[in-house]
mmCIF file of C-alpha atoms and ligand atoms in Angstrom:
data_model
loop_
_atom_site.group_PDB
_atom_site.id
_atom_site.type_symbol
_atom_site.label_atom_id
_atom_site.label_comp_id
_atom_site.label_asym_id
_atom_site.label_seq_id
_atom_site.Cartn_x
_atom_site.Cartn_y
_atom_site.Cartn_z
ATOM 1 C CA MET A 41 -59.729 80.309 -2.412
ATOM 2 C CA THR A 42 -62.815 78.067 -2.306
ATOM 3 C CA LYS A 43 -62.472 74.527 -1.010
ATOM 4 C CA THR A 44 -63.599 71.663 -3.256
ATOM 5 C CA ALA A 45 -66.835 70.256 -1.853
ATOM 6 C CA HIS A 46 -66.947 66.515 -1.465
ATOM 7 C CA PRO A 47 -70.506 65.252 -1.859
ATOM 8 C CA THR A 48 -72.167 63.358 0.987
ATOM 9 C CA PHE A 49 -74.752 60.738 0.072
ATOM 10 C CA TRP A 50 -76.787 57.856 1.474
ATOM 11 C CA PRO A 51 -76.335 55.054 -1.049
ATOM 12 C CA ALA A 52 -78.611 52.047 -1.389
ATOM 13 C CA LEU A 53 -76.818 48.711 -1.078
ATOM 14 C CA LEU A 54 -77.671 46.757 -4.242
ATOM 15 C CA SER A 55 -75.799 43.514 -3.517
ATOM 16 C CA ALA A 56 -72.997 41.955 -1.494
ATOM 17 C CA ARG A 57 -70.821 38.919 -2.176
ATOM 18 C CA ASP A 58 -67.987 37.059 -0.485
ATOM 19 C CA GLU A 59 -64.778 37.795 -2.389
ATOM 20 C CA ALA A 60 -62.497 35.586 -0.294
ATOM 21 C CA PRO A 61 -62.755 34.185 3.223
ATOM 22 C CA GLY A 62 -63.161 37.264 5.453
ATOM 23 C CA ALA A 63 -63.559 39.778 2.622
ATOM 24 C CA ARG A 64 -66.830 41.014 1.145
ATOM 25 C CA THR A 65 -67.552 43.169 -1.900
ATOM 26 C CA PHE A 66 -70.453 45.631 -1.662
ATOM 27 C CA ARG A 67 -72.165 47.161 -4.665
ATOM 28 C CA PHE A 68 -73.988 50.452 -4.061
ATOM 29 C CA ALA A 69 -76.200 52.564 -6.317
ATOM 30 C CA SER A 70 -74.302 55.691 -7.372
ATOM 31 C CA PRO A 71 -75.582 59.163 -6.637
ATOM 32 C CA GLU A 72 -76.239 61.455 -9.591
ATOM 33 C CA ARG A 73 -73.190 62.391 -11.662
ATOM 34 C CA PHE A 74 -70.910 60.162 -9.581
ATOM 35 C CA ALA A 75 -67.408 59.729 -11.041
ATOM 36 C CA PHE A 76 -63.991 58.730 -9.737
ATOM 37 C CA THR A 77 -60.452 57.977 -10.847
ATOM 38 C CA PRO A 78 -59.002 54.540 -9.932
ATOM 39 C CA GLY A 79 -57.076 54.782 -6.665
ATOM 40 C CA GLN A 80 -59.555 57.108 -4.980
ATOM 41 C CA PHE A 81 -61.484 56.160 -1.859
ATOM 42 C CA LEU A 82 -64.723 57.010 -0.059
ATOM 43 C CA MET A 83 -65.297 57.746 3.640
ATOM 44 C CA PHE A 84 -68.101 55.757 5.289
ATOM 45 C CA HIS A 85 -69.933 56.191 8.592
ATOM 46 C CA PHE A 86 -73.219 55.118 10.136
ATOM 47 C CA ALA A 87 -75.734 57.896 10.817
ATOM 48 C CA ASP A 88 -76.051 56.870 14.486
ATOM 49 C CA ASP A 89 -72.266 57.038 15.018
ATOM 50 C CA PRO A 90 -71.036 60.107 13.140
ATOM 51 C CA LYS A 91 -67.600 60.106 14.779
ATOM 52 C CA THR A 92 -66.531 56.695 13.429
ATOM 53 C CA TRP A 93 -65.405 57.002 9.823
ATOM 54 C CA ARG A 94 -63.597 54.401 7.734
ATOM 55 C CA ALA A 95 -61.956 54.729 4.313
ATOM 56 C CA TYR A 96 -62.675 52.200 1.553
ATOM 57 C CA SER A 97 -61.145 52.268 -1.899
ATOM 58 C CA LEU A 98 -63.279 52.139 -5.002
ATOM 59 C CA CYS A 99 -62.647 48.812 -6.748
ATOM 60 C CA SER A 100 -65.204 48.844 -9.567
ATOM 61 C CA SER A 101 -65.066 50.099 -13.127
ATOM 62 C CA PRO A 102 -64.920 53.887 -13.422
ATOM 63 C CA HIS A 103 -67.089 53.472 -16.515
ATOM 64 C CA ALA A 104 -69.886 51.911 -14.469
ATOM 65 C CA ALA A 105 -69.703 54.722 -11.888
ATOM 66 C CA ARG A 106 -72.799 56.515 -13.149
ATOM 67 C CA GLU A 107 -74.774 53.403 -12.248
ATOM 68 C CA TYR A 108 -72.956 51.743 -9.333
ATOM 69 C CA PHE A 109 -69.716 51.582 -7.370
ATOM 70 C CA GLU A 110 -68.101 48.773 -5.369
ATOM 71 C CA VAL A 111 -65.786 48.457 -2.390
ATOM 72 C CA THR A 112 -64.169 45.279 -1.002
ATOM 73 C CA VAL A 113 -63.909 45.226 2.753
ATOM 74 C CA GLY A 114 -61.837 42.979 5.005
ATOM 75 C CA MET A 115 -63.927 41.898 7.999
ATOM 76 C CA VAL A 116 -61.391 42.945 10.618
ATOM 77 C CA GLY A 117 -63.190 44.920 13.316
ATOM 78 C CA PRO A 118 -66.414 46.492 14.578
ATOM 79 C CA PHE A 119 -67.035 48.861 11.657
ATOM 80 C CA SER A 120 -66.350 46.408 8.857
ATOM 81 C CA GLU A 121 -68.399 43.734 10.600
ATOM 82 C CA ARG A 122 -71.371 46.094 10.934
ATOM 83 C CA LEU A 123 -71.020 46.842 7.246
ATOM 84 C CA GLY A 124 -70.877 43.109 6.567
ATOM 85 C CA GLY A 125 -74.236 42.671 8.315
ATOM 86 C CA LEU A 126 -76.075 45.057 5.968
ATOM 87 C CA ALA A 127 -78.764 43.486 3.796
ATOM 88 C CA PRO A 128 -79.259 44.649 0.200
ATOM 89 C CA HIS A 129 -82.164 47.095 -0.289
ATOM 90 C CA ALA A 130 -82.709 47.464 3.476
ATOM 91 C CA GLU A 131 -82.289 50.808 5.264
ATOM 92 C CA GLY A 132 -78.756 50.577 6.683
ATOM 93 C CA GLY A 133 -78.150 54.138 7.855
ATOM 94 C CA LEU A 134 -74.866 54.316 5.952
ATOM 95 C CA VAL A 135 -73.484 57.741 5.043
ATOM 96 C CA VAL A 136 -70.760 58.111 2.406
ATOM 97 C CA ARG A 137 -68.551 61.046 1.437
ATOM 98 C CA GLY A 138 -66.136 61.455 -1.428
ATOM 99 C CA PRO A 139 -64.396 60.441 -3.585
ATOM 100 C CA PHE A 140 -61.079 61.550 -2.104
ATOM 101 C CA GLY A 141 -57.415 61.008 -2.884
ATOM 102 C CA LYS A 142 -54.603 61.957 -5.227
ATOM 103 C CA TRP A 143 -53.053 58.474 -5.330
ATOM 104 C CA ILE A 144 -54.519 57.733 -8.732
ATOM 105 C CA TYR A 145 -53.945 55.885 -11.982
ATOM 106 C CA ASP A 146 -55.516 57.518 -15.034
ATOM 107 C CA GLY A 147 -53.889 55.395 -17.726
ATOM 108 C CA SER A 148 -51.187 57.906 -18.585
ATOM 109 C CA ALA A 149 -48.192 55.939 -17.243
ATOM 110 C CA PRO A 150 -46.700 53.810 -20.065
ATOM 111 C CA HIS A 151 -45.981 51.004 -17.576
ATOM 112 C CA ALA A 152 -47.600 50.772 -14.130
ATOM 113 C CA VAL A 153 -46.438 48.122 -11.684
ATOM 114 C CA LEU A 154 -49.099 47.487 -9.039
ATOM 115 C CA VAL A 155 -48.051 45.741 -5.824
ATOM 116 C CA ALA A 156 -50.661 44.784 -3.249
ATOM 117 C CA GLY A 157 -50.887 43.023 0.054
ATOM 118 C CA GLY A 158 -54.242 41.417 1.003
ATOM 119 C CA THR A 159 -57.220 43.746 0.538
ATOM 120 C CA GLY A 160 -54.775 46.323 -0.849
ATOM 121 C CA LEU A 161 -55.577 44.754 -4.204
ATOM 122 C CA SER A 162 -58.963 46.466 -4.360
ATOM 123 C CA PRO A 163 -57.988 49.862 -5.875
ATOM 124 C CA PHE A 164 -55.829 47.986 -8.397
ATOM 125 C CA ARG A 165 -58.921 46.166 -9.650
ATOM 126 C CA ALA A 166 -60.360 49.547 -10.705
ATOM 127 C CA MET A 167 -57.067 50.346 -12.457
ATOM 128 C CA CYS A 168 -57.089 47.012 -14.333
ATOM 129 C CA LEU A 169 -60.741 47.492 -15.323
ATOM 130 C CA LEU A 170 -60.016 51.014 -16.595
ATOM 131 C CA ASN A 171 -57.202 49.761 -18.826
ATOM 132 C CA GLY A 172 -59.297 46.930 -20.239
ATOM 133 C CA GLU A 173 -62.433 48.969 -20.853
ATOM 134 C CA MET A 174 -60.612 51.850 -22.488
ATOM 135 C CA GLY A 175 -58.581 49.451 -24.629
ATOM 136 C CA LEU A 176 -55.479 51.250 -23.385
ATOM 137 C CA ALA A 177 -52.208 50.013 -24.770
ATOM 138 C CA ARG A 178 -50.582 50.912 -21.444
ATOM 139 C CA LYS A 179 -48.693 48.118 -19.772
ATOM 140 C CA ILE A 180 -49.710 46.940 -16.311
ATOM 141 C CA THR A 181 -47.822 44.398 -14.222
ATOM 142 C CA LEU A 182 -49.884 43.333 -11.204
ATOM 143 C CA CYS A 183 -48.074 41.668 -8.281
ATOM 144 C CA CYS A 184 -50.541 40.311 -5.732
ATOM 145 C CA SER A 185 -50.296 37.928 -2.814
ATOM 146 C CA ALA A 186 -52.351 36.164 -0.198
ATOM 147 C CA LYS A 187 -51.730 33.586 2.480
ATOM 148 C CA THR A 188 -53.699 30.911 0.626
ATOM 149 C CA PRO A 189 -54.943 30.599 -2.985
ATOM 150 C CA GLU A 190 -58.540 31.094 -1.763
ATOM 151 C CA GLY A 191 -57.470 34.389 -0.173
ATOM 152 C CA LEU A 192 -56.510 35.961 -3.534
ATOM 153 C CA LEU A 193 -59.131 38.616 -4.157
ATOM 154 C CA TYR A 194 -60.898 38.627 -7.563
ATOM 155 C CA ARG A 195 -59.078 35.449 -8.559
ATOM 156 C CA ALA A 196 -61.812 34.431 -11.023
ATOM 157 C CA GLU A 197 -61.237 37.693 -12.913
ATOM 158 C CA TYR A 198 -57.485 37.302 -13.522
ATOM 159 C CA ASP A 199 -57.860 35.415 -16.807
ATOM 160 C CA GLY A 200 -60.038 38.209 -18.188
ATOM 161 C CA TRP A 201 -57.503 40.821 -17.092
ATOM 162 C CA ARG A 202 -54.747 38.797 -18.743
ATOM 163 C CA MET A 203 -56.753 38.747 -21.976
ATOM 164 C CA ASN A 204 -56.685 42.566 -21.761
ATOM 165 C CA GLY A 205 -52.892 42.472 -21.641
ATOM 166 C CA ILE A 206 -52.382 42.776 -17.879
ATOM 167 C CA ASP A 207 -49.501 40.686 -16.576
ATOM 168 C CA VAL A 208 -50.981 39.206 -13.373
ATOM 169 C CA LYS A 209 -48.438 37.568 -11.074
ATOM 170 C CA GLU A 210 -49.575 35.848 -7.890
ATOM 171 C CA LYS A 211 -47.614 34.636 -4.884
ATOM 172 C CA ILE A 212 -48.914 32.594 -1.982
ATOM 173 C CA THR A 213 -47.250 32.928 1.390
ATOM 174 C CA GLN A 214 -48.685 29.907 3.250
ATOM 175 C CA PRO A 215 -50.119 27.502 0.666
ATOM 176 C CA GLY A 216 -50.424 24.467 2.960
ATOM 177 C CA ALA A 217 -50.188 20.887 1.778
ATOM 178 C CA ALA A 218 -53.869 20.640 0.818
ATOM 179 C CA SER A 219 -54.009 23.557 -1.599
ATOM 180 C CA ASN A 220 -52.290 21.935 -4.649
ATOM 181 C CA TRP A 221 -50.683 25.345 -5.297
ATOM 182 C CA THR A 222 -48.039 25.005 -8.017
ATOM 183 C CA GLY A 223 -47.288 28.712 -8.442
ATOM 184 C CA GLU A 224 -44.807 30.936 -6.649
ATOM 185 C CA ILE A 225 -44.512 30.811 -2.879
ATOM 186 C CA GLY A 226 -43.346 33.679 -0.674
ATOM 187 C CA ARG A 227 -43.704 37.412 -0.183
ATOM 188 C CA TRP A 228 -43.131 40.141 -2.693
ATOM 189 C CA THR A 229 -39.843 41.877 -2.050
ATOM 190 C CA ALA A 230 -38.398 44.878 -3.857
ATOM 191 C CA ALA A 231 -36.064 42.522 -5.729
ATOM 192 C CA SER A 232 -38.836 40.138 -6.848
ATOM 193 C CA VAL A 233 -41.118 43.036 -7.856
ATOM 194 C CA PHE A 234 -38.313 44.576 -9.881
ATOM 195 C CA ALA A 235 -37.524 41.237 -11.510
ATOM 196 C CA ALA A 236 -41.235 40.758 -12.405
ATOM 197 C CA ALA A 237 -41.541 44.260 -13.877
ATOM 198 C CA ASN A 238 -38.097 44.405 -15.491
ATOM 199 C CA ASP A 239 -38.446 48.155 -16.031
ATOM 200 C CA ALA A 240 -36.491 50.818 -14.148
ATOM 201 C CA ALA A 241 -38.633 53.552 -15.744
ATOM 202 C CA ALA A 242 -42.020 52.096 -14.704
ATOM 203 C CA VAL A 243 -44.271 53.791 -12.154
ATOM 204 C CA TYR A 244 -44.577 51.596 -9.050
ATOM 205 C CA TYR A 245 -47.853 51.739 -7.089
ATOM 206 C CA LEU A 246 -47.785 50.157 -3.619
ATOM 207 C CA CYS A 247 -50.887 49.558 -1.464
ATOM 208 C CA GLY A 248 -51.495 47.725 1.810
ATOM 209 C CA PRO A 249 -50.253 47.650 5.389
ATOM 210 C CA ASN A 250 -47.792 50.372 6.382
ATOM 211 C CA LYS A 251 -44.859 48.029 7.006
ATOM 212 C CA MET A 252 -45.194 46.255 3.644
ATOM 213 C CA VAL A 253 -45.484 49.533 1.746
ATOM 214 C CA GLN A 254 -42.558 51.131 3.591
ATOM 215 C CA GLU A 255 -40.241 48.140 3.103
ATOM 216 C CA LEU A 256 -41.024 47.889 -0.601
ATOM 217 C CA ARG A 257 -40.585 51.609 -1.094
ATOM 218 C CA ASP A 258 -37.184 51.610 0.638
ATOM 219 C CA GLY A 259 -36.083 48.512 -1.290
ATOM 220 C CA LEU A 260 -37.162 49.891 -4.673
ATOM 221 C CA GLN A 261 -35.284 53.115 -3.979
ATOM 222 C CA ARG A 262 -32.165 51.126 -3.109
ATOM 223 C CA ILE A 263 -32.497 49.334 -6.461
ATOM 224 C CA GLY A 264 -32.543 52.733 -8.148
ATOM 225 C CA ILE A 265 -36.223 53.541 -8.768
ATOM 226 C CA THR A 266 -36.655 57.294 -8.388
ATOM 227 C CA PRO A 267 -38.911 58.527 -5.538
ATOM 228 C CA GLU A 268 -41.311 60.223 -7.995
ATOM 229 C CA ASN A 269 -41.896 56.852 -9.693
ATOM 230 C CA ILE A 270 -42.958 55.183 -6.416
ATOM 231 C CA ARG A 271 -46.545 56.007 -5.377
ATOM 232 C CA THR A 272 -47.681 54.676 -2.018
ATOM 233 C CA GLU A 273 -51.014 54.220 -0.257
ATOM 234 C CA LYS A 274 -50.694 53.110 3.374
ATOM 235 C CA TRP A 275 -53.809 51.621 4.919
ATOM 236 C CA GLY A 276 -52.695 51.210 8.526
ATOM 237 C CA ASP A 277 -50.554 49.412 10.990
ATOM 238 C CA TYR A 278 -51.634 45.793 10.584
ATOM 239 C CA THR A 279 -50.492 42.474 9.217
ATOM 240 C CA GLU A 280 -52.339 40.917 6.323
ATOM 241 C CA LEU A 281 -55.159 38.513 7.102
ATOM 242 C CA PHE A 282 -55.710 37.207 3.610
HETATM 243 C C1 FAD B 299 -57.102 55.420 2.041
HETATM 244 C C2 FAD B 299 -57.539 54.103 2.672
HETATM 245 C C3 FAD B 299 -58.258 53.212 1.920
HETATM 246 C C4 FAD B 299 -58.685 52.005 2.490
HETATM 247 N N1 FAD B 299 -59.374 51.123 1.710
HETATM 248 C C5 FAD B 299 -59.747 49.942 2.243
HETATM 249 C C6 FAD B 299 -60.443 48.967 1.432
HETATM 250 O O1 FAD B 299 -60.755 49.191 0.255
HETATM 251 N N2 FAD B 299 -60.781 47.783 2.023
HETATM 252 C C7 FAD B 299 -60.449 47.496 3.339
HETATM 253 O O2 FAD B 299 -60.774 46.409 3.820
HETATM 254 N N3 FAD B 299 -59.814 48.395 4.124
HETATM 255 C C8 FAD B 299 -59.468 49.604 3.615
HETATM 256 N N4 FAD B 299 -58.835 50.516 4.414
HETATM 257 C C9 FAD B 299 -58.739 50.214 5.851
HETATM 258 C C10 FAD B 299 -60.121 50.578 6.523
HETATM 259 O O3 FAD B 299 -60.346 51.961 6.412
HETATM 260 C C11 FAD B 299 -60.276 50.260 8.022
HETATM 261 O O4 FAD B 299 -59.080 50.535 8.677
HETATM 262 C C12 FAD B 299 -60.693 48.843 8.311
HETATM 263 O O5 FAD B 299 -61.905 48.490 7.684
HETATM 264 C C13 FAD B 299 -60.814 48.586 9.841
HETATM 265 O O6 FAD B 299 -61.974 49.117 10.421
HETATM 266 P P1 FAD B 299 -62.745 48.323 11.592
HETATM 267 O O7 FAD B 299 -63.467 49.306 12.474
HETATM 268 O O8 FAD B 299 -63.558 47.242 10.976
HETATM 269 O O9 FAD B 299 -61.608 47.669 12.432
HETATM 270 P P2 FAD B 299 -60.658 48.353 13.508
HETATM 271 O O10 FAD B 299 -61.174 47.995 14.860
HETATM 272 O O11 FAD B 299 -60.451 49.817 13.183
HETATM 273 O O12 FAD B 299 -59.300 47.574 13.167
HETATM 274 C C14 FAD B 299 -59.105 46.208 13.524
HETATM 275 C C15 FAD B 299 -57.678 45.796 13.130
HETATM 276 O O13 FAD B 299 -57.632 45.529 11.726
HETATM 277 C C16 FAD B 299 -56.569 46.238 11.129
HETATM 278 N N5 FAD B 299 -56.925 46.519 9.718
HETATM 279 C C17 FAD B 299 -57.389 47.664 9.195
HETATM 280 N N6 FAD B 299 -57.604 47.520 7.876
HETATM 281 C C18 FAD B 299 -57.281 46.253 7.561
HETATM 282 C C19 FAD B 299 -57.296 45.509 6.349
HETATM 283 N N7 FAD B 299 -57.705 46.083 5.190
HETATM 284 N N8 FAD B 299 -56.887 44.209 6.373
HETATM 285 C C20 FAD B 299 -56.477 43.640 7.540
HETATM 286 N N9 FAD B 299 -56.440 44.296 8.731
HETATM 287 C C21 FAD B 299 -56.835 45.589 8.738
HETATM 288 C C22 FAD B 299 -56.433 47.473 11.999
HETATM 289 O O14 FAD B 299 -55.157 48.093 11.848
HETATM 290 C C23 FAD B 299 -56.618 46.891 13.388
HETATM 291 O O15 FAD B 299 -55.445 46.270 13.831
HETATM 292 C C24 FAD B 299 -58.394 51.711 3.851
HETATM 293 C C25 FAD B 299 -57.660 52.645 4.615
HETATM 294 C C26 FAD B 299 -57.224 53.809 4.035
HETATM 295 C C27 FAD B 299 -56.445 54.781 4.885
#
């Protein structure tokens, strides 16, 4: 049996922007015939440090993939900070491989419930963009959270997603007196996710820190969601910064 080859490429950084305090979105030029399914990720390393690889999920429109792709990166450690220092159009020595991953959304689930912690929202952006651009009648309920309103990734895009039929629900965990936040406060729990989705037959996608994903998965199963309808992507053993 032949193994599927994952292409390796050296993409040019086209632009970078701050998405939220401590999180930056990078747009790279795509290699020839580049394509991905929302949920997939790429592996990045610097040419002078081939042993240090990091995974970043594709967060841009799959329809734009022939031209460019984007990742949103939390500035949490040495690798992400080096990435954050790259200047558009300069030689950065970045090597990329992929896309990888079977944790995907292709628009076939009648109702997808997407639950993210912090930067875990990034693959869900690609899923929301896919639905909107394909004019899919599929239902998406998006449950996202951040410590502060400013920490909600892609916040300026939510109204556009809502216009495409996506039910975006935000929660803030530490709004602070100065934020004027009038929305929901607190963490997503299995019970609050289930109440927001109101659909025992939906497919539940969970993405973020290990503990958050594990707790939600266990809680959803206790509520009666079947294991095959819970799809998890664990990013590591950390607590959310955003
Ligand atoms: C399949 C997959 C997809 C991923 N996609 C993304 C993505 O799209 N965007 C992204 O920012 N990260 C993503 N990650 C996490 C990412 O690969 C790295 O772990 C992260 O960038 C840390 O690398 P570092 O060298 O900068 O920091 P390190 O020195 O390796 O880590 C510093 C600390 O930050 C914690 N940490 C790791 N990731 C995060 C995070 N996202 N938010 C808060 N704390 C974190 C680590 O556990 C550690 O405690 C993904 C991980 C996996 C497995």
